[in-house]
CSV table of C-alpha atoms in Angstrom, one decimal:
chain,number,residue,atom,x,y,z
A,1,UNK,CA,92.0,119.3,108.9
A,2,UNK,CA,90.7,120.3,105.7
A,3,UNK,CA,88.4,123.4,105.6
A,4,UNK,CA,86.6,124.1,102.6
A,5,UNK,CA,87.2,122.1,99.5
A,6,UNK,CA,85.2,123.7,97.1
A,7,UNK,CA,87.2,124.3,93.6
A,8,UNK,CA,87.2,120.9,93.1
A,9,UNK,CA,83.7,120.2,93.2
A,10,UNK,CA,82.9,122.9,90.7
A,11,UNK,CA,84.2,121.0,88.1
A,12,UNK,CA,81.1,118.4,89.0
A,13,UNK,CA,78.8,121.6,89.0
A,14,UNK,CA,77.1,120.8,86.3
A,15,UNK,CA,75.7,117.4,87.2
A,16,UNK,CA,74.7,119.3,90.4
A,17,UNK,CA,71.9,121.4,89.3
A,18,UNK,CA,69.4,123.9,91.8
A,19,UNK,CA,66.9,122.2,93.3
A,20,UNK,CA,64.0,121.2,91.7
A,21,UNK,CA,60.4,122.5,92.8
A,22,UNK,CA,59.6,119.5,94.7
A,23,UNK,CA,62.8,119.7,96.4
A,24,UNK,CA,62.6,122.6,97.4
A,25,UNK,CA,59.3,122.5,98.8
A,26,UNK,CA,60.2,119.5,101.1
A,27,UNK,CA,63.9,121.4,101.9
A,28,UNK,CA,63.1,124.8,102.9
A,29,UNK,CA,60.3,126.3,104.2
A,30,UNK,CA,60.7,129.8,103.3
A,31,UNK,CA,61.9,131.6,100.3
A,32,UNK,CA,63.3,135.3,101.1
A,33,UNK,CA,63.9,137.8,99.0
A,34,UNK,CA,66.3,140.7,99.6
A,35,UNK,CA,67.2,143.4,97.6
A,36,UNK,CA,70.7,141.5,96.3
A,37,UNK,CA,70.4,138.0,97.6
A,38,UNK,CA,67.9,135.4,97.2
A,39,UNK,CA,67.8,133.2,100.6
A,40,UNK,CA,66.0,129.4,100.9
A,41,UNK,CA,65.9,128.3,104.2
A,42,UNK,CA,64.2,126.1,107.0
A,43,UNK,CA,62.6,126.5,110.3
A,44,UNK,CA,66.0,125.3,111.7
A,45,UNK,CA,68.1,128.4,109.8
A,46,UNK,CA,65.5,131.1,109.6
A,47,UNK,CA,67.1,132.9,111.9
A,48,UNK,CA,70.6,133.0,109.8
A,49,UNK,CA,69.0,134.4,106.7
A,50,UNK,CA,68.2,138.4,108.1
A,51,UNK,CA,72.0,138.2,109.6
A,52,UNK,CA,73.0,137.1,106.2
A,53,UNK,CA,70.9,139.1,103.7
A,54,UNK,CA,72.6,142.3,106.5
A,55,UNK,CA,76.1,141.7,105.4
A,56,UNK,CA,75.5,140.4,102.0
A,57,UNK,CA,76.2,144.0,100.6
A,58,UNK,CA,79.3,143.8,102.4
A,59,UNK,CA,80.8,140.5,101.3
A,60,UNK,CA,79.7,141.8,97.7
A,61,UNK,CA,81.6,145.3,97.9
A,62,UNK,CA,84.7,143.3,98.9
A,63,UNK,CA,84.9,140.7,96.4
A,64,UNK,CA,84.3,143.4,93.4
A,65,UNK,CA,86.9,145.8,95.4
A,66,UNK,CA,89.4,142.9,95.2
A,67,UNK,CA,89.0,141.4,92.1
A,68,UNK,CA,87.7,144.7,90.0
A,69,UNK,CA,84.7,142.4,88.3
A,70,UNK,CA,81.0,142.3,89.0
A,71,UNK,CA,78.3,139.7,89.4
A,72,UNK,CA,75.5,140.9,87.0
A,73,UNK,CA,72.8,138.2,89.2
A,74,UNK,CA,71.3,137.7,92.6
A,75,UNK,CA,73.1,134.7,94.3
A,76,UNK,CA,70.7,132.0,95.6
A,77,UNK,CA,71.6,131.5,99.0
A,78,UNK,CA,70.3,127.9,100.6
A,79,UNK,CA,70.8,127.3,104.1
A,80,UNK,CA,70.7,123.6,104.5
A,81,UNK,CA,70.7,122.0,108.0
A,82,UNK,CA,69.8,118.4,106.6
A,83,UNK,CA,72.9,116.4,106.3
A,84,UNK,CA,71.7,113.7,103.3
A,85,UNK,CA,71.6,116.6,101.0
A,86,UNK,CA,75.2,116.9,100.7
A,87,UNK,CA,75.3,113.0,101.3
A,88,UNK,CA,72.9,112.3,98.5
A,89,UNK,CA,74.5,115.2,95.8
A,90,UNK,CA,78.0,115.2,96.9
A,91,UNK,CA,78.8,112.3,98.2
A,92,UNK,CA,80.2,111.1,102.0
A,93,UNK,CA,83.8,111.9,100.7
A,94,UNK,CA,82.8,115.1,101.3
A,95,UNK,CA,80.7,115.4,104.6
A,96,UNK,CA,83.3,117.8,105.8
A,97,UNK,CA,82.7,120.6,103.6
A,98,UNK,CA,81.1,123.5,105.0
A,99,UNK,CA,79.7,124.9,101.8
A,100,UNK,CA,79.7,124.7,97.6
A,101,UNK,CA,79.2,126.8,94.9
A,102,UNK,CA,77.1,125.8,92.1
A,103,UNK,CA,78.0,128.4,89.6
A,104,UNK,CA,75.4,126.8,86.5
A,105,UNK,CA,72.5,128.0,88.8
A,106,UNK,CA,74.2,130.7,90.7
A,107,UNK,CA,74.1,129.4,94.2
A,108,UNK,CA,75.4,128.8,96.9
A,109,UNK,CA,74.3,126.3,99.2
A,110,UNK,CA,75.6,126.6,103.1
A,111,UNK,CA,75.6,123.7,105.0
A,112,UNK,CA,74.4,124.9,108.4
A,113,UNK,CA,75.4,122.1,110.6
A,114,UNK,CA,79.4,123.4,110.4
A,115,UNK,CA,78.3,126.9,111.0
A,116,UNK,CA,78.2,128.7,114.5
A,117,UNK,CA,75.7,131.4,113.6
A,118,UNK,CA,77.4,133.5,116.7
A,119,UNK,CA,81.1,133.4,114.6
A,120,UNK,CA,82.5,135.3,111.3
A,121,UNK,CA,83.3,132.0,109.7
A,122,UNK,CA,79.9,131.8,107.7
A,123,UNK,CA,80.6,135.0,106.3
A,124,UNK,CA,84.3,134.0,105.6
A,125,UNK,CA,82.9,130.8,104.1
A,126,UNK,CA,80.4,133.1,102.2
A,127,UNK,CA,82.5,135.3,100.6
A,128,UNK,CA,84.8,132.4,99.7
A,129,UNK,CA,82.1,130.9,97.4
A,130,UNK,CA,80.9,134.3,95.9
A,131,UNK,CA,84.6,134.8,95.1
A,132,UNK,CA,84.1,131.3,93.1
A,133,UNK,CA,81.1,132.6,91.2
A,134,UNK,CA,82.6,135.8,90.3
A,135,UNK,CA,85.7,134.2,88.6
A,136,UNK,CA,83.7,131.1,87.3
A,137,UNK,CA,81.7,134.0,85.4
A,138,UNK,CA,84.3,136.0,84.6
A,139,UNK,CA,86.1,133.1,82.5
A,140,UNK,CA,82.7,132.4,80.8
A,141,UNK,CA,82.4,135.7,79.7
A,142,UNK,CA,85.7,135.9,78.1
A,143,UNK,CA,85.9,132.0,77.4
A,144,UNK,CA,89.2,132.0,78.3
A,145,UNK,CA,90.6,129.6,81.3
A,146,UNK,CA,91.4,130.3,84.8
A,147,UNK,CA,94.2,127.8,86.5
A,148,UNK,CA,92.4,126.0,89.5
A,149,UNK,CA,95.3,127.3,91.8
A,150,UNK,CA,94.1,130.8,91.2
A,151,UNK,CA,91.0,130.2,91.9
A,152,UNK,CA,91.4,128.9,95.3
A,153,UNK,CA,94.0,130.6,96.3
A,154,UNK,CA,92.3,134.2,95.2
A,155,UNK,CA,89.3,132.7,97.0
A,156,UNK,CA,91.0,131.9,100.0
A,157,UNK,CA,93.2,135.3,100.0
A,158,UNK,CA,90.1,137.7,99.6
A,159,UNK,CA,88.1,136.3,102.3
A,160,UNK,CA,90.9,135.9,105.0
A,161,UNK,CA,91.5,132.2,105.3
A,162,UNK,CA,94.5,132.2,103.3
A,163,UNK,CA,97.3,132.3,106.5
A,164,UNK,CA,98.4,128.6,107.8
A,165,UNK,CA,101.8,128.3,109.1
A,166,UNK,CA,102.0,124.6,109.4
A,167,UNK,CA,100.8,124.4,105.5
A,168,UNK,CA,103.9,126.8,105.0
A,169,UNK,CA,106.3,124.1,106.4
A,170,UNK,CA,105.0,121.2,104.4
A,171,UNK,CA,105.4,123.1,101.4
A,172,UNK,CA,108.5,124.1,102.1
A,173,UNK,CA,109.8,120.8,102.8
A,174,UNK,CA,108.2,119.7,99.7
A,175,UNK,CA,109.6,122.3,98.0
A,176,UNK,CA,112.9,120.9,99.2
A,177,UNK,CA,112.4,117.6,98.7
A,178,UNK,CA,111.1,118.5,94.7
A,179,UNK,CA,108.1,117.3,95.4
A,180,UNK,CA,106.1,120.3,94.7
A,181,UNK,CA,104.0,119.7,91.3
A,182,UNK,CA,105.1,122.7,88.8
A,183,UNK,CA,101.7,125.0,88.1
A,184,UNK,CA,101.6,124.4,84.9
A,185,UNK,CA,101.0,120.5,85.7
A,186,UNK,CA,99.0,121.5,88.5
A,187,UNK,CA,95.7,119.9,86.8
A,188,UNK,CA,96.6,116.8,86.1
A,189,UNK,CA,97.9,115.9,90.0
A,190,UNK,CA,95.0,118.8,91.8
A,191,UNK,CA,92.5,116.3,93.8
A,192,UNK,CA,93.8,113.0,92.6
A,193,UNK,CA,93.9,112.2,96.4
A,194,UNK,CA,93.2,113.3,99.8
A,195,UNK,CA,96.5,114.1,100.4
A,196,UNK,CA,97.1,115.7,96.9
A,197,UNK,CA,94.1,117.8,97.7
A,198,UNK,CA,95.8,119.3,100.7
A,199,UNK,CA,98.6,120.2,99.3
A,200,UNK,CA,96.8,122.0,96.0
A,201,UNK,CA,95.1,123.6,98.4
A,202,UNK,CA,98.0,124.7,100.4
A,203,UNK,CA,99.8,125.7,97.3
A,204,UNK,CA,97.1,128.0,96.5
A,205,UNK,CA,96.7,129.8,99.9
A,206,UNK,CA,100.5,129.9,99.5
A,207,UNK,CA,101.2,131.3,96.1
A,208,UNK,CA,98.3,133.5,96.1
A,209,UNK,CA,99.6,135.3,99.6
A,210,UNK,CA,102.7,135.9,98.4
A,211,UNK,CA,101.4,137.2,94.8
A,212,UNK,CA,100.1,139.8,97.2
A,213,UNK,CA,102.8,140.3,99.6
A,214,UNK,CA,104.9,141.1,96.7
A,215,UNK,CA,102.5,143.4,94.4
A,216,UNK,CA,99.7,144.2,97.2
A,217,UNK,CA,95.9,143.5,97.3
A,218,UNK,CA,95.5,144.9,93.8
A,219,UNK,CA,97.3,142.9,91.7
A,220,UNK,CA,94.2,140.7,91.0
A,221,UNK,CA,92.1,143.5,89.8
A,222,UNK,CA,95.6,144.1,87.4
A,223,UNK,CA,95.7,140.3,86.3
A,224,UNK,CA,91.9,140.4,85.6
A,225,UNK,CA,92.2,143.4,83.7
A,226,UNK,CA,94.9,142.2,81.4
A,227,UNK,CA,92.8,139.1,80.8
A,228,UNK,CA,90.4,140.8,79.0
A,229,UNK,CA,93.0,141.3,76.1
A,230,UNK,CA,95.7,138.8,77.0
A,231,UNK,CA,95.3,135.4,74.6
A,232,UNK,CA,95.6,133.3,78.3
A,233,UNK,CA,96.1,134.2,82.0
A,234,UNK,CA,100.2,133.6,81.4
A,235,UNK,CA,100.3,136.3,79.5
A,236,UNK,CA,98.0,138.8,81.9
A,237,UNK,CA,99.9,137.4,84.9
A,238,UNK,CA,103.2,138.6,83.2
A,239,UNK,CA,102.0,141.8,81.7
A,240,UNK,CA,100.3,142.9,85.2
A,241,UNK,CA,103.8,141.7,87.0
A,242,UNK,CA,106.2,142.3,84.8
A,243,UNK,CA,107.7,138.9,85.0
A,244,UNK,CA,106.6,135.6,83.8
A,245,UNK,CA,104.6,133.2,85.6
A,246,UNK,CA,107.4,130.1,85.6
A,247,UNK,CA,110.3,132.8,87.3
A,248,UNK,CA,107.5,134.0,89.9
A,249,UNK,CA,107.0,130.2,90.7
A,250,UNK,CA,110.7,129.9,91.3
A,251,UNK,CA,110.7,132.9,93.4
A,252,UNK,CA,107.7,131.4,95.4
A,253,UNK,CA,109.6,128.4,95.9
A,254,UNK,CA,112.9,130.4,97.1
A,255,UNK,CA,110.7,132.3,99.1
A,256,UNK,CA,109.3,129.2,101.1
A,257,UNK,CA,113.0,127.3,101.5
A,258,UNK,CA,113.8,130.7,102.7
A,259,UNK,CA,111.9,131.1,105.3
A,260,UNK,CA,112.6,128.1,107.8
A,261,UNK,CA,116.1,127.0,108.8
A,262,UNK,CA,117.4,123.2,108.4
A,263,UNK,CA,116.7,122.6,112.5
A,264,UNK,CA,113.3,123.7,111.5
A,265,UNK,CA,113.2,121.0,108.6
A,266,UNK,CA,114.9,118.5,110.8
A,267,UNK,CA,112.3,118.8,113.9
A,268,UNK,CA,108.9,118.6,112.0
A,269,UNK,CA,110.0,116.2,110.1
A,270,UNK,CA,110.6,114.3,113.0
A,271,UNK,CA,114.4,113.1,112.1
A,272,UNK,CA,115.5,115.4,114.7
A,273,UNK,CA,113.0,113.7,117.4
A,274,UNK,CA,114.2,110.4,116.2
A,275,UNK,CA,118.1,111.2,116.6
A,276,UNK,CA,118.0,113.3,119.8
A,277,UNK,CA,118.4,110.7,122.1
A,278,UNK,CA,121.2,109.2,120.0
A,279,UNK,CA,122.8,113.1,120.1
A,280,UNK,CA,122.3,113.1,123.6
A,281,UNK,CA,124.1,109.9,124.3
A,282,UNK,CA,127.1,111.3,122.1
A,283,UNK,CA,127.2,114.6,124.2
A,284,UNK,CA,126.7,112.6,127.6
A,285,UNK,CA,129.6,110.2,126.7
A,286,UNK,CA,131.7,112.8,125.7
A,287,UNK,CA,131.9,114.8,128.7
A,288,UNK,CA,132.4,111.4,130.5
A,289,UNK,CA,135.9,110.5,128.2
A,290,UNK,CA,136.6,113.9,128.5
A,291,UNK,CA,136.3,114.2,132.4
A,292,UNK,CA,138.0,110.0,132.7
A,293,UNK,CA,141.0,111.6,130.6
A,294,UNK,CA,141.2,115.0,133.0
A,295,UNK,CA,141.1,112.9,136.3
A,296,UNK,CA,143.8,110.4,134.5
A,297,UNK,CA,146.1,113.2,133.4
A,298,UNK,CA,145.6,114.5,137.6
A,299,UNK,CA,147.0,110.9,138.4
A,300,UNK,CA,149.9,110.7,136.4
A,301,UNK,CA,151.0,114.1,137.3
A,302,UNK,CA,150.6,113.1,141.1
A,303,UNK,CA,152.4,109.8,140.7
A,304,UNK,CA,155.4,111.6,138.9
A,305,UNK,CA,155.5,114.2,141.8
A,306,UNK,CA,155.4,111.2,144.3
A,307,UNK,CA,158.2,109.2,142.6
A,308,UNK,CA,160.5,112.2,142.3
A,309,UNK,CA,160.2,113.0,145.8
A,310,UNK,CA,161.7,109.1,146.7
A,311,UNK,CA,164.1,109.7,144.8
């Protein structure tokens, strides 16, 4: 199932704009203001917003401790319970997300109805989004571009969702099968279709987890960094790696082929399934020719004992 799709509605961020005053008068009931987050919400989330504005400073100091780069704003944070919101500015292609960032107004809007207030996920979904905000600014600020499979992958790496092991098989089988889109195409095939959404998504989790399991948690406060100065984010990636962005793809793509075996391959792809009853068979017929030519060998040997005896 898809979790979060986010990335790709940001680049419709600006035809989705805050609410307007009207709006928000019929949306939320209360406006609260914390010392570092603003919070909209209704009767049905009130409860949600002190649990939120609590930990707020917390999914803050982890973001900027990951990625070395501040958000100079309050976020506006709207907890939204009523489902034709998202139907009405997003669309029902997306009634699974579980929350958007709109970076041109600096919010963040939560759709409550996918959130268990009594789980971590809203704060894992939370920090996701702020992650968006802080990069989406970032590349403003130095007006220089950000590839979407950074963003989502970083997103996903910082707050924790970046580990699924089934995702890690398709790609890999992709990966074999040289299907994989190479990153610097990664635009023009990234949300195309359902299924090309999943896999830029998986690619990003993917990428962006091993990016760290090779150079640690840090190296995105490095790549940032060297963005500052760097003409594009090639150039920072290699200078903060020491190798260049193509040669870590094909390492990444090593990596993945790497780390499942061909029975693997064979049995989720199902070709193993298919032909195991067919293997079977085989086995089972030849223990049978091999036991018919055992007992037949027994009879000859018998018979030639028998005959030399009459004689």
């Amino acid at each position: 199932m898809l979790k979060i799709f986010v990335f790709f509605i940001l680049l419709f961020s600006s035809e989705i704009s805050i609410l307007s005053a009207q709006e928000e008068k019929d949306q939320f009931h209360s406006i609260l203001d914390y010392p570092q987050i603003h919070i909209f919400s209704d009767q049905t989330t009130s409860k949600l917003a002190p649990q939120i504005a609590d930990v707020w400073p917390a999914i803050e100091s982890t973001v900027h401790r990951s990625l070395g780069v501040t958000f100079p704003r309050k976020v506006l944070l709207c907890l939204c319970s009523k489902e034709e919101w998202f139907t009405q500015h997003l669309g029902s292609y997306w009634s699974y997300i579980s929350a958007v960032a709109l970076p041109d107004s600096d919010q963040i809007m939560l759709r409550t109805s996918q959130i268990s207030p009594i789980s971590n996920h809203w704060r894992e979904t939370l920090t996701h989004e702020f992650v968006h905000l802080v990069l989406i600014e970032y590349e403003r600020k130095l007006k220089k571009e950000i590839p979407k499979w950074y963003h989502e992958g970083t997103a996903e790496a910082v707050s924790g969702q970046g580990h699924f092991d089934n995702d890690q098989m398709d790609l890999a089988l992709n990966s074999y099968t040289n299907r994989l889109p190479a990153l610097e195409h990664f635009s023009k095939t990234f949300g195309n279709s359902e299924l090309e959404l999943k896999l830029g998504y998986a690619v990003s989790r993917s990428i962006c987890g091993y990016l760290e399991s090779q150079y640690g948690k840090h190296i995105h406060q490095n790549i940032l960094r060297h963005l500052k100065k760097a003409p594009d984010f090639s150039t920072a990636f290699q200078q903060a790696t020491g190798v260049s962005l193509q040669f870590f793809e094909t390492q990444w793509k090593d990596a993945l082929k790497g780390s499942f075996s061909w029975l693997d391959f064979l049995w989720v792809s199902g070709i193993l399934l298919i032909f195991l009853p067919l293997i079977l068979t085989c086995i089972l017929y030849r223990q049978k020719a091999k036991r018919r030519r055992e007992l037949y060998k027994k009879w000859e040997d018998e018979g030639e004992e028998e005959f030399g005896e009459i004689d």
